[in-house]
PDB file of C-alpha atoms in Angstrom:
ATOM      1  CA  MET A 278     -12.704  36.732 -36.933  1.00 87.00           C
ATOM      2  CA  ARG A 279     -12.461  34.922 -33.596  1.00 92.00           C
ATOM      3  CA  ILE A 280     -11.018  36.742 -30.552  1.00 95.00           C
ATOM      4  CA  ALA A 281     -10.290  35.144 -27.499  1.00 96.00           C
ATOM      5  CA  VAL A 282      -9.971  37.021 -24.552  1.00 97.00           C
ATOM      6  CA  LEU A 283      -8.172  35.789 -21.589  1.00 95.00           C
ATOM      7  CA  SER A 284      -6.472  36.693 -18.152  1.00 95.00           C
ATOM      8  CA  GLY A 285      -4.101  34.854 -15.702  1.00 91.00           C
ATOM      9  CA  LYS A 286      -6.941  35.215 -12.916  1.00 89.00           C
ATOM     10  CA  GLY A 287     -10.423  36.072 -12.277  1.00 88.00           C
ATOM     11  CA  GLY A 288     -11.239  39.903 -11.785  1.00 89.00           C
ATOM     12  CA  THR A 289      -8.796  41.330 -14.189  1.00 92.00           C
ATOM     13  CA  GLY A 290     -11.126  42.767 -16.814  1.00 94.00           C
ATOM     14  CA  LYS A 291     -11.642  39.805 -19.176  1.00 95.00           C
ATOM     15  CA  THR A 292     -15.505  39.907 -19.087  1.00 96.00           C
ATOM     16  CA  LEU A 293     -15.665  43.959 -19.042  1.00 96.00           C
ATOM     17  CA  VAL A 294     -13.460  43.553 -22.267  1.00 96.00           C
ATOM     18  CA  SER A 295     -15.179  41.088 -23.938  1.00 97.00           C
ATOM     19  CA  VAL A 296     -18.752  42.219 -23.423  1.00 97.00           C
ATOM     20  CA  ASN A 297     -18.026  45.775 -24.393  1.00 97.00           C
ATOM     21  CA  LEU A 298     -16.159  44.962 -27.578  1.00 97.00           C
ATOM     22  CA  ALA A 299     -19.282  42.524 -28.515  1.00 97.00           C
ATOM     23  CA  ALA A 300     -21.536  45.635 -27.888  1.00 96.00           C
ATOM     24  CA  ALA A 301     -19.379  47.977 -29.573  1.00 95.00           C
ATOM     25  CA  SER A 302     -19.316  45.557 -32.661  1.00 95.00           C
ATOM     26  CA  GLY A 303     -22.963  45.826 -33.512  1.00 91.00           C
ATOM     27  CA  LYS A 304     -23.895  42.487 -34.875  1.00 93.00           C
ATOM     28  CA  ALA A 305     -21.561  39.761 -33.072  1.00 95.00           C
ATOM     29  CA  LEU A 306     -21.522  36.680 -31.414  1.00 95.00           C
ATOM     30  CA  TYR A 307     -20.514  36.668 -27.414  1.00 97.00           C
ATOM     31  CA  ILE A 308     -19.608  32.885 -26.048  1.00 96.00           C
ATOM     32  CA  ASP A 309     -19.076  32.665 -22.473  1.00 97.00           C
ATOM     33  CA  CYS A 310     -16.406  29.623 -21.943  1.00 97.00           C
ATOM     34  CA  ASP A 311     -15.902  30.353 -18.174  1.00 96.00           C
ATOM     35  CA  VAL A 312     -18.169  27.606 -17.654  1.00 96.00           C
ATOM     36  CA  GLU A 313     -17.450  27.364 -13.835  1.00 94.00           C
ATOM     37  CA  GLU A 314     -18.505  30.951 -13.014  1.00 93.00           C
ATOM     38  CA  PRO A 315     -20.385  32.221 -16.189  1.00 95.00           C
ATOM     39  CA  ASN A 316     -21.394  36.086 -15.835  1.00 94.00           C
ATOM     40  CA  GLY A 317     -21.642  37.530 -19.400  1.00 96.00           C
ATOM     41  CA  HIS A 318     -25.222  36.865 -19.277  1.00 96.00           C
ATOM     42  CA  LEU A 319     -25.432  38.865 -16.510  1.00 96.00           C
ATOM     43  CA  PHE A 320     -24.492  42.144 -18.334  1.00 97.00           C
ATOM     44  CA  PHE A 321     -26.414  41.344 -21.673  1.00 97.00           C
ATOM     45  CA  LYS A 322     -29.440  39.595 -20.167  1.00 96.00           C
ATOM     46  CA  PRO A 323     -30.452  37.767 -23.222  1.00 97.00           C
ATOM     47  CA  LYS A 324     -33.975  37.337 -24.138  1.00 96.00           C
ATOM     48  CA  ASN A 325     -35.590  34.284 -26.038  1.00 94.00           C
ATOM     49  CA  ILE A 326     -33.371  31.887 -24.148  1.00 95.00           C
ATOM     50  CA  GLN A 327     -33.093  28.372 -25.454  1.00 96.00           C
ATOM     51  CA  LYS A 328     -31.479  25.739 -23.401  1.00 96.00           C
ATOM     52  CA  GLU A 329     -29.340  22.574 -24.372  1.00 96.00           C
ATOM     53  CA  GLU A 330     -28.452  19.885 -21.965  1.00 97.00           C
ATOM     54  CA  ILE A 331     -24.895  18.379 -22.231  1.00 96.00           C
ATOM     55  CA  THR A 332     -24.219  15.138 -21.463  1.00 95.00           C
ATOM     56  CA  VAL A 333     -21.312  13.080 -21.393  1.00 94.00           C
ATOM     57  CA  PRO A 334     -20.879   8.603 -21.460  1.00 95.00           C
ATOM     58  CA  ILE A 335     -20.293   7.164 -18.101  1.00 95.00           C
ATOM     59  CA  PRO A 336     -19.572   3.225 -17.698  1.00 96.00           C
ATOM     60  CA  LYS A 337     -22.575   1.117 -16.752  1.00 96.00           C
ATOM     61  CA  ILE A 338     -21.532  -2.243 -15.113  1.00 96.00           C
ATOM     62  CA  ASP A 339     -23.632  -5.586 -15.998  1.00 96.00           C
ATOM     63  CA  PRO A 340     -22.729  -7.649 -12.807  1.00 94.00           C
ATOM     64  CA  THR A 341     -24.161 -10.456 -14.305  1.00 95.00           C
ATOM     65  CA  LEU A 342     -21.617 -10.568 -17.321  1.00 96.00           C
ATOM     66  CA  CYS A 343     -18.563  -9.239 -14.671  1.00 96.00           C
ATOM     67  CA  SER A 344     -15.959 -11.669 -13.998  1.00 95.00           C
ATOM     68  CA  GLY A 345     -14.189  -9.807 -11.259  1.00 94.00           C
ATOM     69  CA  CYS A 346     -10.693  -9.511 -13.413  1.00 96.00           C
ATOM     70  CA  ARG A 347     -10.234  -5.905 -12.493  1.00 95.00           C
ATOM     71  CA  ALA A 348      -8.965  -4.983 -16.148  1.00 96.00           C
ATOM     72  CA  CYS A 349     -11.046  -1.947 -16.342  1.00 97.00           C
ATOM     73  CA  VAL A 350      -9.787  -0.976 -12.748  1.00 96.00           C
ATOM     74  CA  ASP A 351      -6.172  -1.345 -13.464  1.00 96.00           C
ATOM     75  CA  PHE A 352      -6.883   0.284 -16.946  1.00 96.00           C
ATOM     76  CA  CYS A 353      -8.376   3.522 -15.411  1.00 96.00           C
ATOM     77  CA  LYS A 354      -5.618   6.212 -14.761  1.00 92.00           C
ATOM     78  CA  PHE A 355      -8.118   8.320 -13.022  1.00 91.00           C
ATOM     79  CA  ASN A 356      -9.483   6.281 -10.469  1.00 94.00           C
ATOM     80  CA  ALA A 357     -12.679   6.326 -11.321  1.00 94.00           C
ATOM     81  CA  LEU A 358     -13.312   2.419 -10.916  1.00 96.00           C
ATOM     82  CA  ALA A 359     -12.791   0.280  -7.942  1.00 96.00           C
ATOM     83  CA  TYR A 360     -13.458  -3.168  -7.192  1.00 95.00           C
ATOM     84  CA  VAL A 361     -15.126  -3.698  -3.627  1.00 94.00           C
ATOM     85  CA  ARG A 362     -16.990  -6.986  -2.777  1.00 90.00           C
ATOM     86  CA  ASP A 363     -17.171  -8.601  -5.642  1.00 91.00           C
ATOM     87  CA  ASN A 364     -18.649  -5.588  -7.574  1.00 93.00           C
ATOM     88  CA  VAL A 365     -17.205  -2.603  -9.891  1.00 95.00           C
ATOM     89  CA  ILE A 366     -17.824   0.499  -8.624  1.00 96.00           C
ATOM     90  CA  VAL A 367     -18.008   3.633 -10.726  1.00 95.00           C
ATOM     91  CA  PHE A 368     -17.212   7.170  -9.327  1.00 93.00           C
ATOM     92  CA  GLU A 369     -18.805   9.311 -11.927  1.00 90.00           C
ATOM     93  CA  GLU A 370     -17.374  12.567 -10.477  1.00 86.00           C
ATOM     94  CA  VAL A 371     -14.011  11.670 -11.924  1.00 88.00           C
ATOM     95  CA  CYS A 372     -14.569   9.710 -14.821  1.00 90.00           C
ATOM     96  CA  HIS A 373     -13.033  11.305 -17.999  1.00 87.00           C
ATOM     97  CA  SER A 374     -15.463   9.543 -20.158  1.00 90.00           C
ATOM     98  CA  CYS A 375     -12.746   8.158 -22.245  1.00 91.00           C
ATOM     99  CA  GLY A 376     -14.718   4.824 -22.896  1.00 93.00           C
ATOM    100  CA  GLY A 377     -11.370   2.901 -22.380  1.00 95.00           C
ATOM    101  CA  CYS A 378     -12.633   0.777 -19.328  1.00 96.00           C
ATOM    102  CA  MET A 379     -15.781  -0.284 -22.098  1.00 96.00           C
ATOM    103  CA  LEU A 380     -12.839  -1.281 -24.697  1.00 96.00           C
ATOM    104  CA  ILE A 381     -10.820  -3.140 -22.591  1.00 96.00           C
ATOM    105  CA  CYS A 382     -13.367  -5.607 -20.589  1.00 97.00           C
ATOM    106  CA  PRO A 383     -12.796  -9.061 -21.986  1.00 96.00           C
ATOM    107  CA  GLN A 384     -16.328  -9.851 -20.659  1.00 95.00           C
ATOM    108  CA  LYS A 385     -18.259  -6.959 -22.562  1.00 96.00           C
ATOM    109  CA  ALA A 386     -19.763  -6.417 -19.322  1.00 96.00           C
ATOM    110  CA  ILE A 387     -19.531  -2.610 -19.657  1.00 97.00           C
ATOM    111  CA  THR A 388     -21.856  -0.033 -21.592  1.00 96.00           C
ATOM    112  CA  GLU A 389     -22.421   3.568 -21.264  1.00 95.00           C
ATOM    113  CA  ARG A 390     -24.909   5.770 -20.099  1.00 95.00           C
ATOM    114  CA  GLU A 391     -25.467   9.310 -20.682  1.00 95.00           C
ATOM    115  CA  LYS A 392     -24.702  12.021 -17.536  1.00 94.00           C
ATOM    116  CA  SER A 393     -25.920  15.291 -17.509  1.00 94.00           C
ATOM    117  CA  ILE A 394     -22.686  17.908 -16.855  1.00 94.00           C
ATOM    118  CA  GLY A 395     -24.298  21.151 -17.256  1.00 96.00           C
ATOM    119  CA  LYS A 396     -25.962  23.134 -20.172  1.00 96.00           C
ATOM    120  CA  ILE A 397     -25.895  25.807 -22.734  1.00 96.00           C
ATOM    121  CA  GLN A 398     -27.893  28.652 -22.766  1.00 97.00           C
ATOM    122  CA  LYS A 399     -28.491  30.545 -26.232  1.00 96.00           C
ATOM    123  CA  GLY A 400     -30.137  34.105 -26.459  1.00 96.00           C
ATOM    124  CA  VAL A 401     -29.944  37.646 -27.926  1.00 97.00           C
ATOM    125  CA  SER A 402     -29.247  41.116 -26.496  1.00 96.00           C
ATOM    126  CA  GLY A 403     -29.951  43.751 -28.980  1.00 94.00           C
ATOM    127  CA  GLN A 404     -27.636  42.465 -32.039  1.00 94.00           C
ATOM    128  CA  VAL A 405     -25.255  40.427 -30.022  1.00 96.00           C
ATOM    129  CA  ALA A 406     -25.958  36.720 -29.969  1.00 95.00           C
ATOM    130  CA  VAL A 407     -25.191  35.249 -26.560  1.00 97.00           C
ATOM    131  CA  ARG A 408     -23.923  32.013 -25.935  1.00 96.00           C
ATOM    132  CA  THR A 409     -23.274  30.599 -21.996  1.00 97.00           C
ATOM    133  CA  GLY A 410     -21.642  27.303 -20.825  1.00 97.00           C
ATOM    134  CA  VAL A 411     -22.748  26.235 -17.352  1.00 97.00           C
ATOM    135  CA  LEU A 412     -20.899  23.274 -15.625  1.00 96.00           C
ATOM    136  CA  ASN A 413     -22.678  21.935 -12.958  1.00 93.00           C
ATOM    137  CA  THR A 414     -21.448  22.100  -9.654  1.00 90.00           C
ATOM    138  CA  GLY A 415     -19.003  19.326  -8.622  1.00 85.00           C
ATOM    139  CA  GLU A 416     -18.138  17.937 -12.229  1.00 84.00           C
ATOM    140  CA  ALA A 417     -14.668  17.176 -13.181  1.00 77.00           C
ATOM    141  CA  THR A 418     -14.352  19.393 -16.369  1.00 84.00           C
ATOM    142  CA  GLY A 419     -16.274  21.527 -18.468  1.00 90.00           C
ATOM    143  CA  ILE A 420     -14.375  20.717 -21.742  1.00 92.00           C
ATOM    144  CA  PRO A 421     -17.363  18.808 -23.310  1.00 93.00           C
ATOM    145  CA  ILE A 422     -19.712  22.075 -22.921  1.00 95.00           C
ATOM    146  CA  ILE A 423     -16.565  24.396 -24.345  1.00 95.00           C
ATOM    147  CA  LYS A 424     -16.266  22.114 -27.278  1.00 93.00           C
ATOM    148  CA  ARG A 425     -20.345  22.185 -28.018  1.00 93.00           C
ATOM    149  CA  LEU A 426     -20.208  26.108 -27.386  1.00 94.00           C
ATOM    150  CA  LEU A 427     -17.529  26.424 -29.912  1.00 93.00           C
ATOM    151  CA  PHE A 428     -18.867  23.939 -32.335  1.00 88.00           C
ATOM    152  CA  GLU A 429     -21.279  26.558 -33.867  1.00 76.00           C
ATOM    153  CA  ILE A 430     -18.806  29.032 -34.396  1.00 78.00           C
ATOM    154  CA  LYS A 431     -18.420  27.185 -37.797  1.00 67.00           C
ATOM    155  CA  SER A 432     -22.008  28.009 -39.000  1.00 58.00           C
ATOM    156  CA  GLU A 433     -21.955  31.652 -37.864  1.00 56.00           C
ATOM    157  CA  ASN A 434     -18.391  32.511 -38.774  1.00 63.00           C
ATOM    158  CA  LYS A 435     -19.975  35.710 -40.735  1.00 79.00           C
ATOM    159  CA  LEU A 436     -20.161  37.423 -37.482  1.00 87.00           C
ATOM    160  CA  PRO A 437     -17.235  38.517 -35.308  1.00 92.00           C
ATOM    161  CA  VAL A 438     -17.075  36.193 -32.296  1.00 95.00           C
ATOM    162  CA  PHE A 439     -15.697  37.053 -28.815  1.00 96.00           C
ATOM    163  CA  ILE A 440     -14.824  34.436 -26.555  1.00 97.00           C
ATOM    164  CA  ASP A 441     -14.594  35.252 -22.889  1.00 97.00           C
ATOM    165  CA  CYS A 442     -12.262  32.288 -21.755  1.00 97.00           C
ATOM    166  CA  PRO A 443     -11.979  30.833 -18.111  1.00 95.00           C
ATOM    167  CA  PRO A 444      -9.185  32.579 -16.069  1.00 94.00           C
ATOM    168  CA  GLY A 445      -5.813  30.747 -15.801  1.00 92.00           C
ATOM    169  CA  SER A 446      -4.086  28.491 -18.459  1.00 91.00           C
ATOM    170  CA  ALA A 447      -5.577  25.255 -17.480  1.00 90.00           C
ATOM    171  CA  CYS A 448      -6.691  22.643 -20.356  1.00 91.00           C
ATOM    172  CA  ILE A 449     -10.356  24.367 -20.062  1.00 93.00           C
ATOM    173  CA  VAL A 450      -8.382  27.696 -21.339  1.00 95.00           C
ATOM    174  CA  MET A 451      -6.461  25.954 -24.184  1.00 95.00           C
ATOM    175  CA  GLU A 452      -9.713  24.441 -25.279  1.00 94.00           C
ATOM    176  CA  SER A 453     -11.189  27.899 -25.221  1.00 95.00           C
ATOM    177  CA  ILE A 454      -8.425  29.347 -27.337  1.00 95.00           C
ATOM    178  CA  LYS A 455      -7.191  26.631 -29.909  1.00 91.00           C
ATOM    179  CA  ASP A 456      -9.368  27.663 -32.829  1.00 90.00           C
ATOM    180  CA  ALA A 457      -9.033  31.336 -32.364  1.00 93.00           C
ATOM    181  CA  ASP A 458      -7.627  33.811 -34.804  1.00 91.00           C
ATOM    182  CA  TYR A 459      -6.472  36.265 -32.080  1.00 93.00           C
ATOM    183  CA  CYS A 460      -5.926  36.315 -28.280  1.00 96.00           C
ATOM    184  CA  ILE A 461      -6.341  39.396 -26.382  1.00 96.00           C
ATOM    185  CA  LEU A 462      -4.289  39.495 -22.925  1.00 97.00           C
ATOM    186  CA  VAL A 463      -6.088  41.594 -20.245  1.00 97.00           C
ATOM    187  CA  ALA A 464      -3.581  42.601 -17.446  1.00 96.00           C
ATOM    188  CA  GLU A 465      -3.308  44.643 -14.186  1.00 94.00           C
ATOM    189  CA  PRO A 466      -0.919  47.025 -13.540  1.00 92.00           C
ATOM    190  CA  THR A 467       0.770  45.343 -10.599  1.00 91.00           C
ATOM    191  CA  LEU A 468       3.677  42.986  -9.977  1.00 93.00           C
ATOM    192  CA  PHE A 469       1.166  40.389  -9.310  1.00 92.00           C
ATOM    193  CA  GLY A 470      -0.698  41.305 -12.639  1.00 92.00           C
ATOM    194  CA  VAL A 471       2.656  40.589 -14.442  1.00 95.00           C
ATOM    195  CA  HIS A 472       2.833  36.933 -13.046  1.00 94.00           C
ATOM    196  CA  ASN A 473      -0.712  36.444 -14.374  1.00 95.00           C
ATOM    197  CA  LEU A 474      -0.029  38.024 -17.625  1.00 96.00           C
ATOM    198  CA  SER A 475       3.238  36.078 -18.231  1.00 96.00           C
ATOM    199  CA  MET A 476       1.182  32.954 -17.861  1.00 95.00           C
ATOM    200  CA  VAL A 477      -1.065  33.305 -20.642  1.00 96.00           C
ATOM    201  CA  HIS A 478       1.804  34.852 -22.532  1.00 96.00           C
ATOM    202  CA  GLU A 479       3.379  31.648 -22.667  1.00 96.00           C
ATOM    203  CA  LEU A 480       0.210  29.778 -23.248  1.00 96.00           C
ATOM    204  CA  VAL A 481      -0.614  31.840 -26.493  1.00 95.00           C
ATOM    205  CA  LYS A 482       3.046  31.448 -27.417  1.00 95.00           C
ATOM    206  CA  LEU A 483       2.653  27.725 -26.937  1.00 95.00           C
ATOM    207  CA  PHE A 484      -0.309  27.549 -29.350  1.00 94.00           C
ATOM    208  CA  HIS A 485       1.379  29.975 -31.941  1.00 92.00           C
ATOM    209  CA  LYS A 486      -1.346  32.352 -31.905  1.00 93.00           C
ATOM    210  CA  PRO A 487      -1.147  36.153 -32.356  1.00 93.00           C
ATOM    211  CA  TYR A 488      -1.737  38.144 -29.519  1.00 94.00           C
ATOM    212  CA  GLY A 489      -1.749  41.530 -28.112  1.00 95.00           C
ATOM    213  CA  ALA A 490      -2.238  43.173 -24.849  1.00 96.00           C
ATOM    214  CA  ILE A 491      -4.981  45.109 -23.106  1.00 96.00           C
ATOM    215  CA  LEU A 492      -3.990  47.089 -19.829  1.00 96.00           C
ATOM    216  CA  ASN A 493      -6.810  47.483 -17.276  1.00 95.00           C
ATOM    217  CA  LYS A 494      -7.200  49.867 -14.337  1.00 94.00           C
ATOM    218  CA  CYS A 495      -4.232  52.118 -15.564  1.00 94.00           C
ATOM    219  CA  LEU A 496      -3.141  54.827 -13.341  1.00 91.00           C
ATOM    220  CA  ASP A 497      -0.568  57.380 -13.630  1.00 88.00           C
ATOM    221  CA  GLY A 498       3.153  56.296 -12.921  1.00 86.00           C
ATOM    222  CA  GLU A 499       4.787  53.095 -13.031  1.00 89.00           C
ATOM    223  CA  ASN A 500       3.016  50.155 -14.741  1.00 93.00           C
ATOM    224  CA  PRO A 501       4.825  46.934 -14.353  1.00 95.00           C
ATOM    225  CA  SER A 502       2.676  45.107 -16.897  1.00 95.00           C
ATOM    226  CA  GLU A 503       3.410  47.646 -19.572  1.00 95.00           C
ATOM    227  CA  THR A 504       7.068  47.354 -18.834  1.00 96.00           C
ATOM    228  CA  PHE A 505       6.623  43.314 -19.333  1.00 96.00           C
ATOM    229  CA  CYS A 506       4.744  44.295 -22.923  1.00 97.00           C
ATOM    230  CA  GLU A 507       7.789  46.442 -23.930  1.00 95.00           C
ATOM    231  CA  GLU A 508      10.311  43.776 -22.783  1.00 96.00           C
ATOM    232  CA  GLN A 509       8.651  40.698 -24.422  1.00 96.00           C
ATOM    233  CA  GLY A 510       7.650  42.887 -27.574  1.00 95.00           C
ATOM    234  CA  ILE A 511       3.643  42.338 -26.752  1.00 95.00           C
ATOM    235  CA  PRO A 512       1.813  44.670 -28.870  1.00 94.00           C
ATOM    236  CA  ILE A 513      -0.184  47.032 -26.394  1.00 95.00           C
ATOM    237  CA  LEU A 514      -3.713  47.255 -27.911  1.00 94.00           C
ATOM    238  CA  GLY A 515      -5.075  49.905 -25.665  1.00 94.00           C
ATOM    239  CA  ARG A 516      -4.915  51.088 -21.894  1.00 94.00           C
ATOM    240  CA  ILE A 517      -8.188  51.319 -20.060  1.00 95.00           C
ATOM    241  CA  PRO A 518      -7.743  53.903 -17.119  1.00 93.00           C
ATOM    242  CA  PHE A 519      -9.026  53.344 -13.616  1.00 93.00           C
ATOM    243  CA  ASP A 520     -12.410  54.982 -13.487  1.00 93.00           C
ATOM    244  CA  VAL A 521     -14.620  55.028 -10.687  1.00 95.00           C
ATOM    245  CA  GLU A 522     -17.519  55.427 -13.034  1.00 95.00           C
ATOM    246  CA  LEU A 523     -16.643  52.637 -15.221  1.00 95.00           C
ATOM    247  CA  GLY A 524     -16.184  50.286 -12.240  1.00 94.00           C
ATOM    248  CA  ALA A 525     -19.641  51.307 -10.868  1.00 95.00           C
ATOM    249  CA  LEU A 526     -21.250  50.207 -14.179  1.00 95.00           C
ATOM    250  CA  ASN A 527     -19.235  47.137 -14.216  1.00 94.00           C
ATOM    251  CA  SER A 528     -20.130  46.004 -10.503  1.00 94.00           C
ATOM    252  CA  ASN A 529     -23.637  46.948 -11.775  1.00 95.00           C
ATOM    253  CA  ALA A 530     -23.830  44.425 -14.595  1.00 95.00           C
ATOM    254  CA  LYS A 531     -24.178  47.420 -16.896  1.00 95.00           C
ATOM    255  CA  ILE A 532     -22.227  47.391 -20.570  1.00 96.00           C
ATOM    256  CA  ALA A 533     -20.472  50.581 -20.255  1.00 96.00           C
ATOM    257  CA  ALA A 534     -20.581  51.068 -24.281  1.00 96.00           C
ATOM    258  CA  TRP A 535     -24.239  50.976 -24.229  1.00 96.00           C
ATOM    259  CA  GLU A 536     -24.667  53.055 -21.295  1.00 96.00           C
ATOM    260  CA  GLU A 537     -22.338  56.031 -21.982  1.00 94.00           C
ATOM    261  CA  GLY A 538     -21.437  57.681 -25.210  1.00 95.00           C
ATOM    262  CA  LYS A 539     -17.912  58.291 -23.913  1.00 95.00           C
ATOM    263  CA  TYR A 540     -17.590  54.564 -23.309  1.00 96.00           C
ATOM    264  CA  TRP A 541     -18.926  53.539 -26.537  1.00 96.00           C
ATOM    265  CA  VAL A 542     -16.244  55.739 -28.279  1.00 96.00           C
ATOM    266  CA  ALA A 543     -13.629  54.163 -25.937  1.00 95.00           C
ATOM    267  CA  PHE A 544     -14.537  50.650 -26.796  1.00 96.00           C
ATOM    268  CA  SER A 545     -15.071  51.384 -30.317  1.00 96.00           C
ATOM    269  CA  TYR A 546     -11.633  52.691 -30.700  1.00 95.00           C
ATOM    270  CA  LEU A 547     -10.380  49.720 -29.024  1.00 94.00           C
ATOM    271  CA  LEU A 548     -12.137  47.180 -31.080  1.00 95.00           C
ATOM    272  CA  GLU A 549     -10.458  49.334 -34.430  1.00 94.00           C
ATOM    273  CA  ALA A 550      -7.301  48.529 -32.611  1.00 93.00           C
ATOM    274  CA  VAL A 551      -7.776  44.816 -32.292  1.00 92.00           C
ATOM    275  CA  THR A 552      -9.448  44.226 -36.062  1.00 91.00           C
ATOM    276  CA  LYS A 553      -6.326  46.138 -37.511  1.00 91.00           C
ATOM    277  CA  GLU A 554      -4.160  43.908 -35.987  1.00 89.00           C
ATOM    278  CA  VAL A 555      -6.094  40.653 -36.324  1.00 87.00           C
ATOM    279  CA  ARG A 556      -5.863  41.676 -40.188  1.00 84.00           C
ATOM    280  CA  ARG A 557      -2.433  42.654 -40.265  1.00 84.00           C
ATOM    281  CA  GLU A 558      -1.710  39.271 -38.255  1.00 77.00           C
ATOM    282  CA  ALA A 559      -3.691  37.533 -41.099  1.00 71.00           C
ATOM    283  CA  THR A 560      -1.950  39.234 -43.977  1.00 75.00           C
ATOM    284  CA  ALA A 561       1.149  38.322 -42.614  1.00 73.00           C
ATOM    285  CA  TYR A 562       0.295  34.630 -41.997  1.00 62.00           C
ATOM    286  CA  SER A 563      -0.676  34.465 -45.478  1.00 61.00           C
ATOM    287  CA  GLN A 564       2.651  35.412 -46.901  1.00 64.00           C
ATOM    288  CA  ARG A 565       4.730  33.150 -44.740  1.00 62.00           C
TER     289      ARG A 565
END
């Protein structure tokens, strides 16, 4: 059971939902794919940390073989190469490591070298295995890190997996949800929240993923996100009320389900609702 938790922007409660559902599961795998600003590890405080460096190939020019034809410069659509003063210059910050320049070079003057773009940290917190992706500042994309993070799911598929996605609907979010069995959309009860919810709603529909919503910071009265869910036929898996105590625990990087019995019960009910919905969708899919 691979569950991706996403939202249209940061601060909506995506990590709150992810870490507490993983904590309420007992044995689980939590994967933080928000590689630009990972914070799930601040909650879990995993022990026995193991680190793995993630690298990507970057073109390396041999000036003794280069004829100055500029075929590589013309080929690169990301402007990662330039020909200046009889030399090919590589702007590795914008290189997407496609390898095309190496293939197209008629003089075979281009090889590749490995460049570090970040790392993966693996640890354990209670019965929860914690995986965190960390992208180095200034790098163009965290997709190679996310690919490596999610590759390991295949060997640990007996555990429920909770994927804490990056905010928004960009390509790194697409990479995070593409192999998920189910997507949880977290939304705030505001008009701006509806805008963000509609973004991720369109994304999961595009990927043909089953999905449901969790409404966070709910107050009495009108809830535009709830209205949107009803109009669009989005199943509402649960409502988390606006709660000062819960907010304080979250702000202090505490896992509410582990700190207070009432929150353990609340997130256990939420987990039960999610699990039931995932199984229902799996049964419906098998009958199609």
